[in-house]
Structures are given as C-alpha cells and as structure tokens.
C-alpha cells in the first residue's frame, strides 16, 4: 500500500533524477517536470469533462424520469466524445458586429483562468504543483477573475442577450464572492494558515465541516452562484436569454467556455473537499484517490441541486447574497472568534 | 530550483497553450465557412437587431459594484488577521469586532438608502 501512496511522487523524483543524469541543469529538469505535470492536468481536465457531462446528463435524466443518453456505447458513455468531435468540426462563425479581438480572447481568458486554479489543488499527499503559502487567497483571487472573461464575452458579442447575461453574471459573481471569502475565513481562523497542506493537517482529528457547519453551507451556496449553476443560473437562463453571454459563440470557442465551466466546477468541489472534508485524508485507499472521490461526491450534490430546484429571480438572488449570506457569514466569523478566544 | 511564483508564471504560459491547441485543431478539422451576410447577423431569435447594444446600462449594477469594492477591501484586511488569530490575543479580536460592526452598520446604511434595491 505504501508504494501506491507515493507512486506519483516517486515517479516525479525518478524523472527529475533521470533528466539530471542526462546532463540537464536542475532548473531545466524542473521546467520539464512542470511541463509533464501540466500535460497531466490537461488530461485530467479533458477526461473529467467527458465523464462529468455524461454523468450530469444521466443524472438529470434519472431525476426527470427519462433515460438520458443511451445510444452510443453501453449506457451512452460515448455520447460526450461524439459531441466533442462534433464541436471540433463545426464551422467558425464570428458575427459581423462583434468586437473581434475581445470576442476571440474571451474564451481563452476563461479557460486559462480555470486551469490556473489547479496549480494549488493538492491532489494527494504532497501532490500539489505548488503548495503556496497563501494558497486559499490565490484560489479565491484567481477564481474571481472569471468575471472578466464573462464580461468580455458579453460586451464583445454586441448582442442584447449576451450583454444582459454578462451584466447579470458580473453582478451575481461579485455579490457572491464576498460570502465565499468570508465563509472560508472561519476555517482559516481555526487552521491558522492559508496553506492547503496546513489546512488539511489541521483536520487530522475532526473535519472542519463539523466545526464550521454554517460556513460550509454558505460556502456551498456561494460557490453554486459563483459557478453560475442552477438554481443560480440567471446569467444564462435559456428560457429568457437564449444562452446569456455565450449566445454568439459556436463550435470550439463555445466548447472552451463549456469546458472551463466544468473545470471550475471540479476545482471548486476539490476546494470544498480540502477546506471542509479533510482533503486527501482517508483510510485504506491512497490519498490521490480520496480527493477525487470527495470532489465527485460534492459535484453530485451540485448536479442534484441544479436539477431539483427552480431558478431564482434576479432581485431575490441579489438580495439573498447581501441581506442574508453576508450578515450570516459575518456573525459566523464573530462567533468563531469568540469560541476560539474564550474556550481555548 | 524554481520558486513558487515562477512555477505559477510558467504554468500560466503553458496553460495558454491549451486553448490555442484546441482552437488550432478545430481550425484544421472544420470545413471552410462560406461567406453569407445572413449567417453573420447577431442572433436575436430571428428578429433583426434594433438600435445599439453598447448603451449606458442600468445604474443598479454600478451601485452593487461600489458596495462590493468596500467589502472586498475589507476581505483583504480580514485574511491576515484570520491567519494570525490564535497568536494575536484579545486586543486584536476586539479591534476586529469593532471593525466588523462598523462594516455591518455601513451595510445596513447602504441597504436603507436603497443601494441594494433592484428596480
């Protein structure tokens, strides 16, 4: 079991020592290792989206008492691959009145930002690409940059649906970012560090979800809104805005947006697992299996919520963040502080 | 050895390659699109677009952005405090509670003044 636990770390060390034996300087060897790690992450992201889309369609089918994809392969598991090939071979349409540069860069910005989130995620014991000493802050700040990409897409499209969708997305995402950051503060106060590995180590005895239940619930709600997922999918409410900021996008550019959304979904779920569910800690299985398992369970809850609850109206959505979530998270912060201060 | 932030910088450059590779692959595989003036009009459910899209937008969004800015700056203050909370002792705790109360009052003031109202 010990061998399985450190398999990837041993492999990385083996590659670096082998490269250095070939006469490379340690710096170049590190860069080559980073390239390999990046390729692994790109592969994880791509495989993940193929599984996730299939899973979401199957689950939504189950919830709505229909079959879901069932033609290609057993239980329709090749459906997403066929969709990906279709998207790859679609012709490229850029509408006439768009701001060409902004329109073309928006999907690139979005996917790059969501890939940057994976730098600090600890996939297993000591398996983060960088165990940054301010990992949580990095995650929140990079994650919030996605707003800019959506605004670029909506403004650049020069389409009324897109602009409305983008404006809604921006208003919603900046509103829910504050409760998101505040709910993580309680965890940080207990752990006393912004470093992912320290936070996981602090959960050796008890998971933070039991110490900070309110923070977990507010984090979960705020994360759903940050991801623009149902019931908070007002920005792309298809019945009224066609597809929100993505209306004018087609083919590969649209696919990049879609890919980035699911990439973000996995990142946020992995973050929830790290902050509240002990990260990669768990019995029997190696640590690099525990984090994906926990993240997938959290994502199943995201799917379940999306396909169960009706969409929330825009004004309710905004006032829920400002008038309920922010006061609640602030009170949670004060209570946590009191408990830590007086019952230590 | 790479430092933490140079790793992130190189990773940023690498992650640029991902969308570029995907778009490049699509450019190789897809059929050449024939020019058609009808095909590239903005999609507004089949109706011709009327008026400009880039107009002055509803002021509500701007008010939310202003309140957001105040809170986001506050978050930056709270993070270092939360990290060192256990070592700072009672003084810093009381100080931060006063800070939070002032902010909550500001939120309620903004609320009362109608900045959070959705017209």
Coordinates of C-alpha atoms in Angstrom, one line a residue:
Chain A
X1 CA 0.0 0.0 0.0
X2 CA 2.9 2.3 0.8
X3 CA 4.1 2.0 -2.8
X4 CA 0.7 3.1 -4.2
X5 CA 0.6 6.0 -1.8
X6 CA 3.8 7.7 -3.0
X7 CA 3.6 6.3 -6.6
X8 CA 3.3 9.7 -8.4
X9 CA 5.8 11.5 -6.1
X10 CA 8.4 8.7 -6.7
X11 CA 7.7 8.9 -10.4
X12 CA 8.3 12.6 -10.4
X13 CA 11.5 12.2 -8.4
X14 CA 12.6 9.4 -10.8
X15 CA 12.0 11.6 -13.9
X16 CA 14.0 14.6 -12.4
X17 CA 17.0 12.4 -11.4
X18 CA 17.0 10.7 -14.8
X19 CA 16.9 14.1 -16.5
X20 CA 19.7 15.4 -14.4
X21 CA 21.8 12.3 -15.2
X22 CA 21.3 13.2 -18.9
X23 CA 23.2 16.4 -18.2
X24 CA 20.4 18.8 -17.6
X25 CA 20.7 21.5 -15.0
X26 CA 18.3 21.2 -12.1
X27 CA 16.4 24.3 -13.3
X28 CA 15.7 22.8 -16.8
X29 CA 14.8 19.5 -15.2
X30 CA 12.2 21.2 -13.0
X31 CA 10.7 23.0 -16.0
X32 CA 10.5 19.7 -17.9
X33 CA 8.7 18.2 -14.9
X34 CA 6.3 21.1 -14.8
X35 CA 5.5 20.6 -18.5
X36 CA 4.7 16.9 -17.7
X37 CA 2.6 18.0 -14.8
X38 CA 0.7 20.4 -17.0
X39 CA 0.1 17.7 -19.6
X40 CA -1.3 15.5 -16.8
X41 CA -3.6 18.3 -15.6
X42 CA -4.8 19.0 -19.2
X43 CA -5.6 15.3 -19.5
X44 CA -7.4 15.2 -16.1
X45 CA -9.5 18.2 -17.2
X46 CA -10.4 16.7 -20.5
X47 CA -11.2 13.3 -19.1
X48 CA -13.1 14.9 -16.3
X49 CA -15.4 16.9 -18.5
X50 CA -16.2 13.8 -20.6
X51 CA -17.2 11.9 -17.5
X52 CA -18.9 14.9 -15.9
X53 CA -21.1 15.8 -18.8
X54 CA -22.2 12.2 -19.3
X55 CA -22.8 11.9 -15.6
X56 CA -24.8 15.1 -15.4
X57 CA -27.0 14.1 -18.4
X58 CA -27.6 10.7 -16.9
X59 CA -28.4 12.1 -13.5
X60 CA -30.7 14.7 -14.9
X61 CA -32.4 12.0 -16.9
X62 CA -32.8 9.9 -13.8
X63 CA -34.3 12.9 -11.9
X64 CA -36.7 13.8 -14.7
X65 CA -37.7 10.1 -15.1
X66 CA -36.2 9.7 -18.6
X67 CA -33.3 7.7 -19.9
X68 CA -30.7 10.3 -20.8
X69 CA -28.1 9.5 -23.5
X70 CA -28.3 5.8 -24.3
X71 CA -27.4 5.3 -27.9
X72 CA -23.6 5.4 -28.2
X73 CA -21.9 2.6 -26.4
X74 CA -23.2 1.0 -23.2
X75 CA -25.3 3.4 -21.2
X76 CA -24.4 6.1 -23.8
X77 CA -20.9 6.6 -22.4
X78 CA -19.5 7.6 -25.8
X79 CA -22.1 10.4 -26.2
X80 CA -19.8 13.2 -24.9
X81 CA -16.9 12.0 -27.1
X82 CA -19.2 12.2 -30.1
X83 CA -20.3 15.7 -29.0
X84 CA -16.6 16.7 -28.7
X85 CA -15.9 15.6 -32.2
X86 CA -18.9 17.4 -33.5
X87 CA -17.8 20.6 -31.8
X88 CA -14.3 20.3 -33.2
X89 CA -15.5 20.0 -36.7
X90 CA -18.1 22.8 -36.6
X91 CA -17.5 25.8 -38.9
X92 CA -16.3 29.0 -37.3
X93 CA -18.9 31.8 -37.2
X94 CA -18.0 35.3 -35.9
X95 CA -20.9 37.7 -36.2
X96 CA -20.4 40.9 -38.1
X97 CA -20.9 43.5 -35.4
X98 CA -18.7 42.0 -32.7
X99 CA -15.6 43.5 -31.2
X100 CA -13.4 40.9 -32.9
X101 CA -10.4 41.0 -30.5
X102 CA -12.4 40.8 -27.3
X103 CA -14.7 38.2 -28.8
X104 CA -11.8 35.9 -29.7
X105 CA -9.9 36.3 -26.5
X106 CA -12.7 35.8 -24.0
X107 CA -12.9 32.0 -24.2
X108 CA -9.1 31.8 -24.0
X109 CA -9.1 34.0 -20.9
X110 CA -11.8 31.9 -19.3
X111 CA -10.2 28.6 -19.8
X112 CA -6.7 29.8 -18.8
X113 CA -8.1 31.2 -15.5
X114 CA -9.8 28.0 -14.7
X115 CA -6.7 26.0 -15.4
X116 CA -4.7 28.3 -13.2
X117 CA -6.8 27.2 -10.3
X118 CA -5.4 23.7 -10.5
X119 CA -1.9 24.9 -9.5
X120 CA -2.7 24.9 -5.8
X121 CA -5.1 22.0 -5.5
X122 CA -3.4 19.2 -3.5
X123 CA -4.4 16.1 -5.5
X124 CA -2.8 13.9 -2.8
X125 CA -0.3 13.9 0.0
X126 CA 2.3 16.4 -1.2
X127 CA 0.9 16.3 -4.7
X128 CA 0.1 20.0 -5.3
X129 CA 2.1 21.5 -8.1
X130 CA 2.9 24.4 -5.8
X131 CA 2.0 24.3 -2.1
X132 CA 1.7 28.1 -2.0
X133 CA 1.9 29.7 1.5
X134 CA -1.2 31.7 0.6
X135 CA -3.0 29.0 -1.4
X136 CA -6.5 29.8 -0.3
X137 CA -6.1 33.5 -1.1
X138 CA -4.6 32.6 -4.5
X139 CA -7.6 30.3 -5.2
X140 CA -10.2 33.0 -4.4
X141 CA -8.5 35.8 -6.3
X142 CA -7.7 33.8 -9.4
X143 CA -11.2 32.3 -9.3
X144 CA -12.8 35.7 -9.2
X145 CA -11.1 36.7 -12.4
X146 CA -13.6 34.6 -14.4
X147 CA -16.0 37.5 -14.1
X148 CA -13.8 39.5 -16.5
X149 CA -13.9 36.8 -19.1
X150 CA -17.7 36.6 -19.0
X151 CA -17.9 40.4 -19.3
X152 CA -15.6 40.3 -22.2
X153 CA -17.7 37.7 -23.9
X154 CA -20.9 39.6 -23.3
X155 CA -19.7 43.0 -24.3
X156 CA -17.7 41.8 -27.2
X157 CA -20.6 39.9 -28.7
X158 CA -22.6 43.1 -29.3
X159 CA -25.8 41.2 -28.8
X160 CA -28.5 42.2 -26.4
X161 CA -28.9 38.7 -24.9
X162 CA -25.1 38.5 -24.4
X163 CA -24.9 41.9 -22.7
X164 CA -27.8 41.2 -20.4
X165 CA -26.3 37.8 -19.5
X166 CA -22.9 39.2 -18.9
X167 CA -24.1 42.0 -16.7
X168 CA -26.2 39.6 -14.6
X169 CA -23.2 37.3 -14.3
X170 CA -20.9 40.1 -13.2
X171 CA -23.4 41.4 -10.6
X172 CA -24.1 37.9 -9.3
X173 CA -20.4 36.8 -9.2
X174 CA -19.2 39.9 -7.4
X175 CA -22.0 39.7 -4.9
X176 CA -21.4 36.0 -4.0
X177 CA -17.7 36.4 -3.9
X178 CA -17.8 38.1 -0.6
X179 CA -19.7 35.4 1.3
X180 CA -17.4 32.9 -0.4
X181 CA -14.3 34.5 1.0
X182 CA -16.0 35.2 4.4
X183 CA -17.1 31.6 4.9
X184 CA -13.5 30.4 4.3
X185 CA -12.2 32.8 6.9
X186 CA -13.7 30.8 9.7
X187 CA -11.7 27.7 8.6
X188 CA -8.6 29.8 8.2
X189 CA -9.0 31.1 11.8
X190 CA -9.1 27.6 13.2
X191 CA -6.3 26.3 11.0
X192 CA -4.2 29.4 11.4
X193 CA -2.8 29.1 7.8
X194 CA -3.6 29.8 4.2
X195 CA -1.5 26.9 3.1
X196 CA -3.5 23.9 1.8
X197 CA -1.3 21.3 3.4
X198 CA -1.6 23.0 6.8
X199 CA -5.4 23.2 6.5
X200 CA -5.6 19.5 5.7
X201 CA -3.2 18.7 8.5
X202 CA -5.4 20.6 10.9
X203 CA -8.2 18.3 10.0
X204 CA -6.4 15.2 11.3
X205 CA -8.9 14.7 14.2
X206 CA -12.1 16.3 13.0
X207 CA -13.3 17.6 9.7
X208 CA -14.0 21.3 9.6
X209 CA -17.5 20.7 8.3
X210 CA -18.4 19.6 11.8
X211 CA -16.7 22.7 13.4
X212 CA -17.9 25.2 10.8
X213 CA -21.3 23.8 9.5
X214 CA -22.7 27.3 8.8
X215 CA -19.6 28.2 6.9
X216 CA -19.9 25.1 4.8
X217 CA -23.5 25.8 3.9
X218 CA -22.7 29.4 3.0
X219 CA -19.6 28.3 1.0
X220 CA -21.7 25.8 -0.9
X221 CA -24.4 28.3 -1.8
X222 CA -21.9 31.0 -2.8
X223 CA -19.9 28.5 -4.8
X224 CA -23.0 27.5 -6.7
X225 CA -23.7 31.1 -7.6
X226 CA -20.0 31.7 -8.5
X227 CA -20.2 28.8 -10.9
X228 CA -23.4 30.2 -12.4
X229 CA -25.1 26.8 -11.9
X230 CA -28.7 26.2 -11.2
X231 CA -30.6 27.3 -9.2
X232 CA -28.5 30.4 -9.6
X233 CA -28.1 30.2 -13.4
X234 CA -29.8 33.6 -14.1
X235 CA -27.0 34.8 -16.3
X236 CA -27.7 32.1 -18.9
X237 CA -31.3 31.5 -18.2
X238 CA -32.1 29.8 -21.5
X239 CA -35.8 30.5 -21.5
X240 CA -35.3 34.2 -21.5
X241 CA -31.7 35.0 -22.6
X242 CA -31.0 32.2 -25.1
X243 CA -27.6 31.4 -23.7
X244 CA -26.6 34.6 -21.9
X245 CA -23.0 35.6 -22.6
X246 CA -22.4 32.6 -24.8
X247 CA -25.2 33.3 -27.3
X248 CA -23.0 34.3 -30.2
X249 CA -20.4 31.6 -29.6
X250 CA -20.3 28.4 -31.5
X251 CA -18.0 25.5 -32.3
X252 CA -14.7 25.3 -30.4
X253 CA -15.0 28.7 -28.8
X254 CA -18.2 27.8 -27.2
X255 CA -16.8 24.4 -26.2
X256 CA -13.9 26.2 -24.4
X257 CA -16.5 28.1 -22.3
X258 CA -18.3 24.9 -21.5
X259 CA -15.0 23.1 -20.7
X260 CA -14.0 26.0 -18.4
X261 CA -17.3 25.8 -16.5
X262 CA -16.8 22.2 -15.7
X263 CA -13.1 22.8 -14.9
X264 CA -14.2 25.4 -12.4
X265 CA -16.8 23.0 -11.0
X266 CA -14.2 20.4 -10.3
X267 CA -11.8 23.0 -8.8
X268 CA -14.4 24.4 -6.5
X269 CA -15.5 21.0 -5.4
X270 CA -12.0 19.9 -4.7
X271 CA -11.5 23.1 -2.8
X272 CA -14.6 22.3 -0.7
X273 CA -13.2 18.9 0.0
X274 CA -9.9 20.4 1.1
X275 CA -11.4 23.1 3.3
X276 CA -14.2 21.1 4.9
X277 CA -13.8 17.4 4.3
X278 CA -10.2 16.7 5.2
X279 CA -8.8 16.9 1.7
X280 CA -6.9 13.8 0.7
X281 CA -7.1 12.2 4.1
X282 CA -8.9 8.9 4.4
X283 CA -8.5 5.3 5.3
X284 CA -7.4 2.3 3.1
X285 CA -7.2 4.0 -0.3
X286 CA -4.2 6.0 -1.4
X287 CA -4.5 9.8 -0.8
X288 CA -4.7 10.7 -4.6
X289 CA -7.9 8.6 -4.8
X290 CA -9.6 10.2 -1.8
X291 CA -9.6 13.8 -3.1
X292 CA -11.3 12.9 -6.4
X293 CA -13.8 10.7 -4.6
X294 CA -14.7 13.5 -2.2
X295 CA -14.8 16.1 -5.1
X296 CA -17.1 13.8 -7.1
X297 CA -19.5 13.3 -4.2
X298 CA -19.7 17.1 -3.8
X299 CA -20.3 17.5 -7.5
X300 CA -23.1 15.0 -7.4
X301 CA -24.8 17.3 -4.8
X302 CA -24.2 20.2 -7.2
X303 CA -26.0 18.2 -10.0
X304 CA -28.8 17.2 -7.7
X305 CA -29.4 20.8 -6.7
X306 CA -29.4 22.1 -10.2
X307 CA -31.9 19.6 -11.5
X308 CA -34.2 19.8 -8.4
X309 CA -34.6 23.5 -7.6
X310 CA -36.3 26.1 -9.9
X311 CA -34.3 29.1 -10.9
X312 CA -34.3 32.1 -8.6
X313 CA -35.4 35.5 -9.7
X314 CA -32.7 38.1 -10.2
X315 CA -33.7 40.5 -7.4
X316 CA -34.2 37.7 -5.0
X317 CA -30.8 36.3 -6.0
X318 CA -29.0 39.6 -5.3
X319 CA -30.8 40.4 -2.1
X320 CA -30.2 36.8 -0.8
X321 CA -26.5 37.4 -1.0
X322 CA -26.4 40.9 0.5
X323 CA -29.2 40.6 3.1
X324 CA -28.8 37.0 4.2
X325 CA -25.5 35.4 3.3
X326 CA -23.2 38.3 4.2
X327 CA -24.7 39.1 7.6
X328 CA -24.8 35.3 8.4
X329 CA -21.1 34.8 7.4
X330 CA -20.1 37.9 9.4
X331 CA -21.9 36.6 12.5
X332 CA -20.4 33.2 12.0
X333 CA -17.0 34.9 11.9
X334 CA -17.6 36.7 15.2
X335 CA -19.0 33.5 16.9
X336 CA -16.0 31.5 15.7
X337 CA -13.7 34.2 17.1
X338 CA -15.5 34.2 20.5
X339 CA -15.4 30.5 20.8
X340 CA -11.7 30.3 19.8
X341 CA -10.8 33.2 22.2
X342 CA -12.7 32.1 25.3
X343 CA -12.9 28.3 25.1
X344 CA -9.3 27.5 24.1
Chain B
X1 CA 15.1 25.2 -8.5
X2 CA 12.0 27.2 -9.4
X3 CA 10.5 29.4 -6.8
X4 CA 6.7 29.2 -6.2
X5 CA 5.8 32.2 -8.2
X6 CA 8.0 31.4 -11.2
X7 CA 6.3 28.0 -11.3
X8 CA 3.0 29.7 -11.5
X9 CA 4.2 32.0 -14.2
X10 CA 5.5 29.2 -16.3
X11 CA 2.2 27.3 -15.7
X12 CA 0.3 30.3 -16.9
X13 CA 2.3 30.3 -20.2
X14 CA 1.7 26.5 -20.5
X15 CA -2.0 26.9 -19.9
X16 CA -2.2 29.4 -22.7
X17 CA -1.2 26.5 -25.0
X18 CA -4.3 24.5 -24.1
X19 CA -7.0 26.7 -25.7
X20 CA -4.6 27.6 -28.5
X21 CA -4.1 23.9 -29.3
X22 CA -7.8 23.2 -29.1
X23 CA -8.6 26.2 -31.4
X24 CA -5.8 25.2 -33.8
X25 CA -7.0 21.6 -34.0
X26 CA -10.6 22.9 -34.7
X27 CA -9.2 25.2 -37.4
X28 CA -7.6 22.2 -39.1
X29 CA -10.6 19.9 -38.9
X30 CA -13.5 22.2 -39.6
X31 CA -14.9 23.0 -43.1
X32 CA -14.2 26.4 -44.6
X33 CA -17.1 28.6 -43.8
X34 CA -18.7 30.2 -46.9
X35 CA -19.4 33.9 -46.5
X36 CA -23.1 34.7 -46.2
X37 CA -24.3 38.1 -44.9
X38 CA -27.4 36.4 -43.3
X39 CA -25.3 34.0 -41.4
X40 CA -23.3 36.6 -39.5
X41 CA -26.0 38.9 -38.3
X42 CA -26.3 39.0 -34.4
X43 CA -28.6 36.2 -33.2
X44 CA -31.6 37.8 -31.5
X45 CA -34.1 35.0 -32.0
X46 CA -34.6 35.6 -35.7
X47 CA -35.6 39.2 -35.4
X48 CA -33.4 41.9 -36.9
X49 CA -31.4 43.7 -34.2
X50 CA -32.7 47.2 -33.4
X51 CA -30.7 50.1 -32.1
X52 CA -27.3 50.0 -30.5
X53 CA -26.3 47.4 -27.9
X54 CA -23.4 49.3 -26.3
X55 CA -25.6 51.8 -24.5
X56 CA -25.5 53.3 -21.0
X57 CA -26.5 50.5 -18.7
X58 CA -28.8 50.3 -15.6
X59 CA -27.2 52.2 -12.6
X60 CA -28.1 49.4 -10.2
X61 CA -25.2 47.3 -11.3
X62 CA -22.8 50.1 -10.6
X63 CA -24.1 50.6 -7.0
X64 CA -23.6 47.0 -6.3
X65 CA -20.1 47.2 -7.6
X66 CA -19.3 50.1 -5.3
X67 CA -20.6 48.3 -2.2
X68 CA -18.7 45.2 -3.4
X69 CA -15.5 47.2 -3.6
X70 CA -15.7 48.3 0.1
X71 CA -16.3 44.7 1.2
X72 CA -13.5 43.3 -1.0
X73 CA -11.0 45.7 0.6
X74 CA -12.3 44.6 4.0
X75 CA -11.7 40.9 3.0
X76 CA -8.1 41.8 2.3
X77 CA -7.8 43.2 5.9
X78 CA -9.5 40.1 7.4
X79 CA -7.3 37.5 5.8
X80 CA -4.0 38.3 7.6
X81 CA -6.0 38.8 10.8
X82 CA -7.6 35.3 10.5
X83 CA -4.3 33.6 9.8
X84 CA -2.6 35.1 12.9
X85 CA -5.8 35.0 15.0
X86 CA -4.5 32.5 17.6
X87 CA -1.3 34.4 18.3
X88 CA -2.8 38.0 18.4
X89 CA -4.8 37.7 21.6
X90 CA -7.8 39.5 22.9
X91 CA -6.8 43.0 21.7
X92 CA -6.8 42.3 18.0
X93 CA -10.0 40.3 18.4
X94 CA -11.9 43.2 20.0
X95 CA -10.5 45.6 17.4
X96 CA -11.6 43.4 14.6
X97 CA -15.1 43.1 16.1
X98 CA -15.4 46.9 16.2
X99 CA -14.3 46.9 12.5
X100 CA -16.9 44.3 11.6
X101 CA -19.6 46.2 13.4
X102 CA -18.7 49.4 11.6
X103 CA -18.9 47.5 8.3
X104 CA -22.2 45.9 9.2
X105 CA -23.6 49.3 10.0
X106 CA -22.4 50.5 6.7
X107 CA -24.1 47.6 5.0
X108 CA -27.3 48.4 6.8
X109 CA -26.9 52.1 5.8
X110 CA -26.5 51.2 2.2
X111 CA -29.5 48.9 2.5
X112 CA -31.6 51.6 4.0
X113 CA -30.5 54.1 1.4
X114 CA -31.7 51.8 -1.3
X115 CA -28.4 50.7 -2.9
X116 CA -29.4 47.1 -2.6
X117 CA -32.8 47.6 -4.1
X118 CA -33.4 46.1 -7.5
X119 CA -35.6 48.3 -9.7

